Amino acid sequence: MAKKVTQMIEEQIQFWTRKRSAEKSPALSGKKYPIITISREYSAQGSVLADKLGEMLGFKVWDKDLLVIISEKLGSSQEFIKSLDESRRGFLEDTIFGFMHHRETNLHYLLYLVKAVRALERFGNNIIVGRGANYICQKPTSLHIRVVCPIKDRVERYAPENNMPREKAMEFMKKKDADRANFVLHNFNREVANPSDYDLVLNSSSYTMDEMVELVINAYELKTGVKIPIIKQHSYS
């Protein structure tokens, strides 16, 4: 019998918890803390923020891991799931595509994505990056963050790091941002850039990584009413 998505998520969490214990990192005393979701413009440092928060708070960060679990459940390659992750085919086109190519469609992907995100929300102690997770979560204590940055600043950082002309980097980023916005609009009927859909919007050009981490932790404690223990202190600037 195929494993349920929730079971696969739980096994991954148990594996991660054992790994943390083996590394002699405290596991938050078994307490469940509300999760954090992070939406981000492409190359705005949202994923970096997630990793730093995960390390400091002892939370598991879910980004590409979600694609791995869903691809295992669907029996599809991660590359195909990734293409669905950024696609916005309509329902009719989606259904026809599935029949013609004998592949799982956007609708199947979305159903498993919802199950996975809600399972992570129930388990607690998780950070979910992207995937419109803030629109899927149900608990009022979950904290929803969006990280933005002027595209010119993103290009100035991204182009030299990837040996790419600035004009090409600009075009690439606009497409990635549009893909993410279309995914949210098509699947959740929401505008991804709407600030009222988040508890906190951070501009990574205005704050250092240290400052963003501090702002998120402060917002977390204010919203949840829970003071979360800091497992590891670091400077990320």
PDB file of C-alpha atoms in Angstrom:
ATOM      1  CA  MET A   1       0.000   0.000   0.000  1.00  0.00           C
ATOM      2  CA  ALA A   2       1.317   3.417  -0.934  1.00  0.00           C
ATOM      3  CA  LYS A   3       2.332   5.602   1.954  1.00  0.00           C
ATOM      4  CA  LYS A   4       0.191   8.593   2.829  1.00  0.00           C
ATOM      5  CA  VAL A   5       1.741  12.012   2.434  1.00  0.00           C
ATOM      6  CA  THR A   6       1.387  12.620   6.187  1.00  0.00           C
ATOM      7  CA  GLN A   7       3.258   9.399   6.925  1.00  0.00           C
ATOM      8  CA  MET A   8       6.066  10.365   4.553  1.00  0.00           C
ATOM      9  CA  ILE A   9       6.277  13.789   6.185  1.00  0.00           C
ATOM     10  CA  GLU A  10       6.354  12.241   9.655  1.00  0.00           C
ATOM     11  CA  GLU A  11       9.151   9.839   8.666  1.00  0.00           C
ATOM     12  CA  GLN A  12      11.189  12.750   7.312  1.00  0.00           C
ATOM     13  CA  ILE A  13      10.666  14.710  10.536  1.00  0.00           C
ATOM     14  CA  GLN A  14      11.643  11.725  12.674  1.00  0.00           C
ATOM     15  CA  PHE A  15      14.789  11.229  10.592  1.00  0.00           C
ATOM     16  CA  TRP A  16      15.675  14.917  10.922  1.00  0.00           C
ATOM     17  CA  THR A  17      15.054  14.857  14.702  1.00  0.00           C
ATOM     18  CA  ARG A  18      17.329  11.831  15.121  1.00  0.00           C
ATOM     19  CA  LYS A  19      19.971  13.574  13.017  1.00  0.00           C
ATOM     20  CA  ARG A  20      19.774  16.705  15.179  1.00  0.00           C
ATOM     21  CA  SER A  21      20.113  14.574  18.306  1.00  0.00           C
ATOM     22  CA  ALA A  22      23.137  12.779  16.853  1.00  0.00           C
ATOM     23  CA  GLU A  23      24.697  16.189  16.231  1.00  0.00           C
ATOM     24  CA  LYS A  24      24.064  16.973  19.919  1.00  0.00           C
ATOM     25  CA  SER A  25      21.607  19.713  19.010  1.00  0.00           C
ATOM     26  CA  PRO A  26      18.664  20.098  21.417  1.00  0.00           C
ATOM     27  CA  ALA A  27      15.280  19.125  19.922  1.00  0.00           C
ATOM     28  CA  LEU A  28      13.067  21.775  21.578  1.00  0.00           C
ATOM     29  CA  SER A  29      12.095  19.350  24.366  1.00  0.00           C
ATOM     30  CA  GLY A  30       9.407  17.721  22.227  1.00  0.00           C
ATOM     31  CA  LYS A  31       7.227  20.851  22.294  1.00  0.00           C
ATOM     32  CA  LYS A  32       5.283  21.818  19.163  1.00  0.00           C
ATOM     33  CA  TYR A  33       5.859  25.409  18.082  1.00  0.00           C
ATOM     34  CA  PRO A  34       3.786  27.191  15.395  1.00  0.00           C
ATOM     35  CA  ILE A  35       5.306  27.086  11.937  1.00  0.00           C
ATOM     36  CA  ILE A  36       6.685  29.877   9.757  1.00  0.00           C
ATOM     37  CA  THR A  37       6.033  30.272   6.027  1.00  0.00           C
ATOM     38  CA  ILE A  38       8.296  32.378   3.847  1.00  0.00           C
ATOM     39  CA  SER A  39       7.197  33.744   0.471  1.00  0.00           C
ATOM     40  CA  ARG A  40       9.914  35.491  -1.497  1.00  0.00           C
ATOM     41  CA  GLU A  41      10.773  37.305  -4.667  1.00  0.00           C
ATOM     42  CA  TYR A  42      13.415  35.475  -6.654  1.00  0.00           C
ATOM     43  CA  SER A  43      16.909  35.981  -5.198  1.00  0.00           C
ATOM     44  CA  ALA A  44      15.584  38.278  -2.464  1.00  0.00           C
ATOM     45  CA  GLN A  45      17.352  36.140   0.187  1.00  0.00           C
ATOM     46  CA  GLY A  46      14.160  34.515   1.492  1.00  0.00           C
ATOM     47  CA  SER A  47      15.643  31.028   1.312  1.00  0.00           C
ATOM     48  CA  VAL A  48      18.765  32.206   3.126  1.00  0.00           C
ATOM     49  CA  LEU A  49      16.585  33.704   5.842  1.00  0.00           C
ATOM     50  CA  ALA A  50      14.733  30.391   6.178  1.00  0.00           C
ATOM     51  CA  ASP A  51      17.992  28.463   6.600  1.00  0.00           C
ATOM     52  CA  LYS A  52      19.314  30.866   9.230  1.00  0.00           C
ATOM     53  CA  LEU A  53      16.056  30.797  11.179  1.00  0.00           C
ATOM     54  CA  GLY A  54      15.973  27.012  10.971  1.00  0.00           C
ATOM     55  CA  GLU A  55      19.474  26.761  12.380  1.00  0.00           C
ATOM     56  CA  MET A  56      18.817  29.255  15.169  1.00  0.00           C
ATOM     57  CA  LEU A  57      15.403  27.929  16.200  1.00  0.00           C
ATOM     58  CA  GLY A  58      15.954  24.238  15.551  1.00  0.00           C
ATOM     59  CA  PHE A  59      13.122  24.158  12.999  1.00  0.00           C
ATOM     60  CA  LYS A  60      13.166  21.921   9.930  1.00  0.00           C
ATOM     61  CA  VAL A  61      13.248  23.947   6.693  1.00  0.00           C
ATOM     62  CA  TRP A  62      11.113  22.604   3.845  1.00  0.00           C
ATOM     63  CA  ASP A  63      11.887  23.817   0.335  1.00  0.00           C
ATOM     64  CA  LYS A  64      12.934  21.271  -2.267  1.00  0.00           C
ATOM     65  CA  ASP A  65      12.213  18.527   0.302  1.00  0.00           C
ATOM     66  CA  LEU A  66       8.508  19.045  -0.368  1.00  0.00           C
ATOM     67  CA  LEU A  67       9.043  18.381  -4.077  1.00  0.00           C
ATOM     68  CA  VAL A  68      10.926  15.187  -3.243  1.00  0.00           C
ATOM     69  CA  ILE A  69       8.090  13.840  -1.081  1.00  0.00           C
ATOM     70  CA  ILE A  70       5.356  14.781  -3.553  1.00  0.00           C
ATOM     71  CA  SER A  71       7.303  13.296  -6.482  1.00  0.00           C
ATOM     72  CA  GLU A  72       7.683  10.045  -4.530  1.00  0.00           C
ATOM     73  CA  LYS A  73       3.951  10.015  -3.823  1.00  0.00           C
ATOM     74  CA  LEU A  74       3.010  10.736  -7.433  1.00  0.00           C
ATOM     75  CA  GLY A  75       5.654   8.470  -8.895  1.00  0.00           C
ATOM     76  CA  SER A  76       6.871  11.341 -11.058  1.00  0.00           C
ATOM     77  CA  SER A  77      10.320  12.810 -11.476  1.00  0.00           C
ATOM     78  CA  GLN A  78      11.293  15.830  -9.402  1.00  0.00           C
ATOM     79  CA  GLU A  79      11.939  17.792 -12.596  1.00  0.00           C
ATOM     80  CA  PHE A  80       8.379  17.135 -13.782  1.00  0.00           C
ATOM     81  CA  ILE A  81       6.963  18.111 -10.381  1.00  0.00           C
ATOM     82  CA  LYS A  82       9.090  21.261 -10.499  1.00  0.00           C
ATOM     83  CA  SER A  83       7.526  22.154 -13.845  1.00  0.00           C
ATOM     84  CA  LEU A  84       4.060  21.714 -12.319  1.00  0.00           C
ATOM     85  CA  ASP A  85       5.181  23.849  -9.393  1.00  0.00           C
ATOM     86  CA  GLU A  86       5.546  26.819 -11.733  1.00  0.00           C
ATOM     87  CA  SER A  87       2.749  26.020 -14.197  1.00  0.00           C
ATOM     88  CA  ARG A  88      -0.679  27.615 -14.424  1.00  0.00           C
ATOM     89  CA  ARG A  89      -2.639  25.498 -16.920  1.00  0.00           C
ATOM     90  CA  GLY A  90      -6.403  25.821 -16.704  1.00  0.00           C
ATOM     91  CA  PHE A  91      -8.527  22.937 -15.422  1.00  0.00           C
ATOM     92  CA  LEU A  92      -9.659  21.717 -18.858  1.00  0.00           C
ATOM     93  CA  GLU A  93      -6.184  21.959 -20.375  1.00  0.00           C
ATOM     94  CA  ASP A  94      -4.782  20.313 -17.243  1.00  0.00           C
ATOM     95  CA  THR A  95      -7.157  17.353 -17.529  1.00  0.00           C
ATOM     96  CA  ILE A  96      -6.504  16.873 -21.256  1.00  0.00           C
ATOM     97  CA  PHE A  97      -2.750  17.061 -20.614  1.00  0.00           C
ATOM     98  CA  GLY A  98      -3.029  14.329 -18.014  1.00  0.00           C
ATOM     99  CA  PHE A  99      -4.957  11.984 -20.279  1.00  0.00           C
ATOM    100  CA  MET A 100      -2.712  12.590 -23.285  1.00  0.00           C
ATOM    101  CA  HIS A 101       0.574  12.184 -21.464  1.00  0.00           C
ATOM    102  CA  HIS A 102      -0.492   9.757 -18.726  1.00  0.00           C
ATOM    103  CA  ARG A 103       1.059  12.105 -16.220  1.00  0.00           C
ATOM    104  CA  GLU A 104      -0.089  13.522 -12.919  1.00  0.00           C
ATOM    105  CA  THR A 105      -1.502  17.002 -13.407  1.00  0.00           C
ATOM    106  CA  ASN A 106      -1.463  20.302 -11.563  1.00  0.00           C
ATOM    107  CA  LEU A 107      -4.609  19.322  -9.679  1.00  0.00           C
ATOM    108  CA  HIS A 108      -2.980  16.146  -8.309  1.00  0.00           C
ATOM    109  CA  TYR A 109       0.120  18.104  -7.356  1.00  0.00           C
ATOM    110  CA  LEU A 110      -1.944  20.745  -5.586  1.00  0.00           C
ATOM    111  CA  LEU A 111      -3.931  18.153  -3.614  1.00  0.00           C
ATOM    112  CA  TYR A 112      -0.748  16.542  -2.302  1.00  0.00           C
ATOM    113  CA  LEU A 113       0.828  19.934  -1.650  1.00  0.00           C
ATOM    114  CA  VAL A 114      -2.142  20.923   0.532  1.00  0.00           C
ATOM    115  CA  LYS A 115      -1.932  17.636   2.460  1.00  0.00           C
ATOM    116  CA  ALA A 116       1.817  18.043   2.975  1.00  0.00           C
ATOM    117  CA  VAL A 117       1.666  21.671   4.146  1.00  0.00           C
ATOM    118  CA  ARG A 118      -1.201  21.012   6.557  1.00  0.00           C
ATOM    119  CA  ALA A 119       0.614  17.980   7.963  1.00  0.00           C
ATOM    120  CA  LEU A 120       3.707  20.139   8.579  1.00  0.00           C
ATOM    121  CA  GLU A 121       1.529  22.746  10.244  1.00  0.00           C
ATOM    122  CA  ARG A 122       0.061  20.108  12.573  1.00  0.00           C
ATOM    123  CA  PHE A 123       3.495  18.716  13.477  1.00  0.00           C
ATOM    124  CA  GLY A 124       4.890  22.195  14.200  1.00  0.00           C
ATOM    125  CA  ASN A 125       8.560  23.275  14.409  1.00  0.00           C
ATOM    126  CA  ASN A 126       8.768  23.753  10.632  1.00  0.00           C
ATOM    127  CA  ILE A 127       9.592  26.501   8.151  1.00  0.00           C
ATOM    128  CA  ILE A 128       8.030  26.214   4.678  1.00  0.00           C
ATOM    129  CA  VAL A 129       9.559  28.155   1.804  1.00  0.00           C
ATOM    130  CA  GLY A 130       7.302  29.204  -1.086  1.00  0.00           C
ATOM    131  CA  ARG A 131       4.590  27.010  -2.662  1.00  0.00           C
ATOM    132  CA  GLY A 132       1.863  29.419  -1.543  1.00  0.00           C
ATOM    133  CA  ALA A 133       2.006  27.765   1.869  1.00  0.00           C
ATOM    134  CA  ASN A 134       0.546  30.791   3.648  1.00  0.00           C
ATOM    135  CA  TYR A 135      -2.678  30.292   1.667  1.00  0.00           C
ATOM    136  CA  ILE A 136      -2.884  26.629   2.706  1.00  0.00           C
ATOM    137  CA  CYS A 137      -2.200  26.964   6.434  1.00  0.00           C
ATOM    138  CA  GLN A 138      -5.213  26.928   8.753  1.00  0.00           C
ATOM    139  CA  LYS A 139      -3.873  27.732  12.214  1.00  0.00           C
ATOM    140  CA  PRO A 140      -4.104  31.402  13.246  1.00  0.00           C
ATOM    141  CA  THR A 141      -0.779  31.140  15.101  1.00  0.00           C
ATOM    142  CA  SER A 142       1.263  30.260  11.998  1.00  0.00           C
ATOM    143  CA  LEU A 143       3.532  33.172  11.036  1.00  0.00           C
ATOM    144  CA  HIS A 144       3.612  34.266   7.397  1.00  0.00           C
ATOM    145  CA  ILE A 145       6.578  36.245   6.065  1.00  0.00           C
ATOM    146  CA  ARG A 146       7.302  37.717   2.641  1.00  0.00           C
ATOM    147  CA  VAL A 147      10.799  38.814   1.607  1.00  0.00           C
ATOM    148  CA  VAL A 148      11.144  41.377  -1.183  1.00  0.00           C
ATOM    149  CA  CYS A 149      13.974  43.375  -2.732  1.00  0.00           C
ATOM    150  CA  PRO A 150      14.172  45.926  -5.586  1.00  0.00           C
ATOM    151  CA  ILE A 151      14.950  44.034  -8.771  1.00  0.00           C
ATOM    152  CA  LYS A 152      17.958  46.238  -9.551  1.00  0.00           C
ATOM    153  CA  ASP A 153      19.548  45.183  -6.254  1.00  0.00           C
ATOM    154  CA  ARG A 154      18.764  41.543  -6.921  1.00  0.00           C
ATOM    155  CA  VAL A 155      20.310  41.774 -10.373  1.00  0.00           C
ATOM    156  CA  GLU A 156      23.458  43.442  -9.015  1.00  0.00           C
ATOM    157  CA  ARG A 157      23.943  40.501  -6.673  1.00  0.00           C
ATOM    158  CA  TYR A 158      22.730  37.661  -8.885  1.00  0.00           C
ATOM    159  CA  ALA A 159      24.397  38.519 -12.220  1.00  0.00           C
ATOM    160  CA  PRO A 160      28.060  38.386 -11.088  1.00  0.00           C
ATOM    161  CA  GLU A 161      27.433  35.401  -8.810  1.00  0.00           C
ATOM    162  CA  ASN A 162      26.088  33.435 -11.796  1.00  0.00           C
ATOM    163  CA  ASN A 163      28.360  34.901 -14.469  1.00  0.00           C
ATOM    164  CA  MET A 164      25.348  36.294 -16.293  1.00  0.00           C
ATOM    165  CA  PRO A 165      24.889  39.598 -18.160  1.00  0.00           C
ATOM    166  CA  ARG A 166      22.731  41.986 -16.177  1.00  0.00           C
ATOM    167  CA  GLU A 167      20.117  42.280 -18.933  1.00  0.00           C
ATOM    168  CA  LYS A 168      19.733  38.489 -19.048  1.00  0.00           C
ATOM    169  CA  ALA A 169      19.583  38.296 -15.243  1.00  0.00           C
ATOM    170  CA  MET A 170      16.841  40.942 -15.223  1.00  0.00           C
ATOM    171  CA  GLU A 171      14.796  39.012 -17.791  1.00  0.00           C
ATOM    172  CA  PHE A 172      15.338  35.735 -15.927  1.00  0.00           C
ATOM    173  CA  MET A 173      14.220  37.205 -12.595  1.00  0.00           C
ATOM    174  CA  LYS A 174      11.114  38.787 -14.065  1.00  0.00           C
ATOM    175  CA  LYS A 175      10.113  35.411 -15.495  1.00  0.00           C
ATOM    176  CA  LYS A 176      10.706  33.610 -12.187  1.00  0.00           C
ATOM    177  CA  ASP A 177       8.703  36.226 -10.287  1.00  0.00           C
ATOM    178  CA  ALA A 178       5.905  35.967 -12.860  1.00  0.00           C
ATOM    179  CA  ASP A 179       5.878  32.160 -12.641  1.00  0.00           C
ATOM    180  CA  ARG A 180       5.484  32.304  -8.870  1.00  0.00           C
ATOM    181  CA  ALA A 181       2.803  34.972  -9.059  1.00  0.00           C
ATOM    182  CA  ASN A 182       0.891  32.969 -11.675  1.00  0.00           C
ATOM    183  CA  PHE A 183       1.064  29.810  -9.565  1.00  0.00           C
ATOM    184  CA  VAL A 184      -0.512  31.614  -6.605  1.00  0.00           C
ATOM    185  CA  LEU A 185      -3.110  33.386  -8.747  1.00  0.00           C
ATOM    186  CA  HIS A 186      -4.141  30.212 -10.573  1.00  0.00           C
ATOM    187  CA  ASN A 187      -4.275  27.914  -7.556  1.00  0.00           C
ATOM    188  CA  PHE A 188      -5.338  30.259  -4.738  1.00  0.00           C
ATOM    189  CA  ASN A 189      -6.874  33.209  -6.604  1.00  0.00           C
ATOM    190  CA  ARG A 190      -4.627  35.597  -4.692  1.00  0.00           C
ATOM    191  CA  GLU A 191      -2.030  38.202  -5.648  1.00  0.00           C
ATOM    192  CA  VAL A 192       1.271  36.999  -4.208  1.00  0.00           C
ATOM    193  CA  ALA A 193       2.493  40.583  -3.676  1.00  0.00           C
ATOM    194  CA  ASN A 194      -0.557  41.603  -1.601  1.00  0.00           C
ATOM    195  CA  PRO A 195       1.022  42.678   1.734  1.00  0.00           C
ATOM    196  CA  SER A 196      -2.165  41.973   3.711  1.00  0.00           C
ATOM    197  CA  ASP A 197      -1.656  38.239   3.072  1.00  0.00           C
ATOM    198  CA  TYR A 198       1.416  38.281   5.324  1.00  0.00           C
ATOM    199  CA  ASP A 199       2.161  39.101   8.938  1.00  0.00           C
ATOM    200  CA  LEU A 200       5.465  40.738   8.046  1.00  0.00           C
ATOM    201  CA  VAL A 201       6.999  41.952   4.773  1.00  0.00           C
ATOM    202  CA  LEU A 202      10.783  42.455   4.803  1.00  0.00           C
ATOM    203  CA  ASN A 203      12.910  44.317   2.267  1.00  0.00           C
ATOM    204  CA  SER A 204      16.304  42.611   2.207  1.00  0.00           C
ATOM    205  CA  SER A 205      17.877  45.776   0.782  1.00  0.00           C
ATOM    206  CA  SER A 206      16.865  47.673   3.915  1.00  0.00           C
ATOM    207  CA  TYR A 207      17.998  45.167   6.540  1.00  0.00           C
ATOM    208  CA  THR A 208      20.961  42.901   7.165  1.00  0.00           C
ATOM    209  CA  MET A 209      20.353  39.191   7.600  1.00  0.00           C
ATOM    210  CA  ASP A 210      20.940  39.607  11.348  1.00  0.00           C
ATOM    211  CA  GLU A 211      18.253  42.266  11.487  1.00  0.00           C
ATOM    212  CA  MET A 212      15.766  40.232   9.455  1.00  0.00           C
ATOM    213  CA  VAL A 213      16.252  37.213  11.711  1.00  0.00           C
ATOM    214  CA  GLU A 214      15.672  39.404  14.767  1.00  0.00           C
ATOM    215  CA  LEU A 215      12.562  40.983  13.244  1.00  0.00           C
ATOM    216  CA  VAL A 216      11.061  37.591  12.406  1.00  0.00           C
ATOM    217  CA  ILE A 217      11.735  36.211  15.892  1.00  0.00           C
ATOM    218  CA  ASN A 218      10.184  39.298  17.487  1.00  0.00           C
ATOM    219  CA  ALA A 219       7.139  39.059  15.194  1.00  0.00           C
ATOM    220  CA  TYR A 220       6.869  35.343  15.968  1.00  0.00           C
ATOM    221  CA  GLU A 221       6.793  35.911  19.710  1.00  0.00           C
ATOM    222  CA  LEU A 222       4.325  38.806  19.394  1.00  0.00           C
ATOM    223  CA  LYS A 223       1.900  36.843  17.202  1.00  0.00           C
ATOM    224  CA  THR A 224       2.084  33.446  18.901  1.00  0.00           C
ATOM    225  CA  GLY A 225       2.595  34.639  22.476  1.00  0.00           C
ATOM    226  CA  VAL A 226       5.331  32.009  22.721  1.00  0.00           C
ATOM    227  CA  LYS A 227       8.960  32.786  23.513  1.00  0.00           C
ATOM    228  CA  ILE A 228      10.935  30.345  21.455  1.00  0.00           C
ATOM    229  CA  PRO A 229      14.342  29.164  22.721  1.00  0.00           C
ATOM    230  CA  ILE A 230      17.326  30.135  20.574  1.00  0.00           C
ATOM    231  CA  ILE A 231      19.321  26.990  19.926  1.00  0.00           C
ATOM    232  CA  LYS A 232      22.255  28.562  18.151  1.00  0.00           C
ATOM    233  CA  GLN A 233      23.446  32.170  18.182  1.00  0.00           C
ATOM    234  CA  HIS A 234      25.210  33.384  15.069  1.00  0.00           C
ATOM    235  CA  SER A 235      25.983  36.520  13.135  1.00  0.00           C
ATOM    236  CA  TYR A 236      24.919  36.300   9.511  1.00  0.00           C
ATOM    237  CA  SER A 237      25.746  39.756   8.209  1.00  0.00           C
TER     238      SER A 237
END
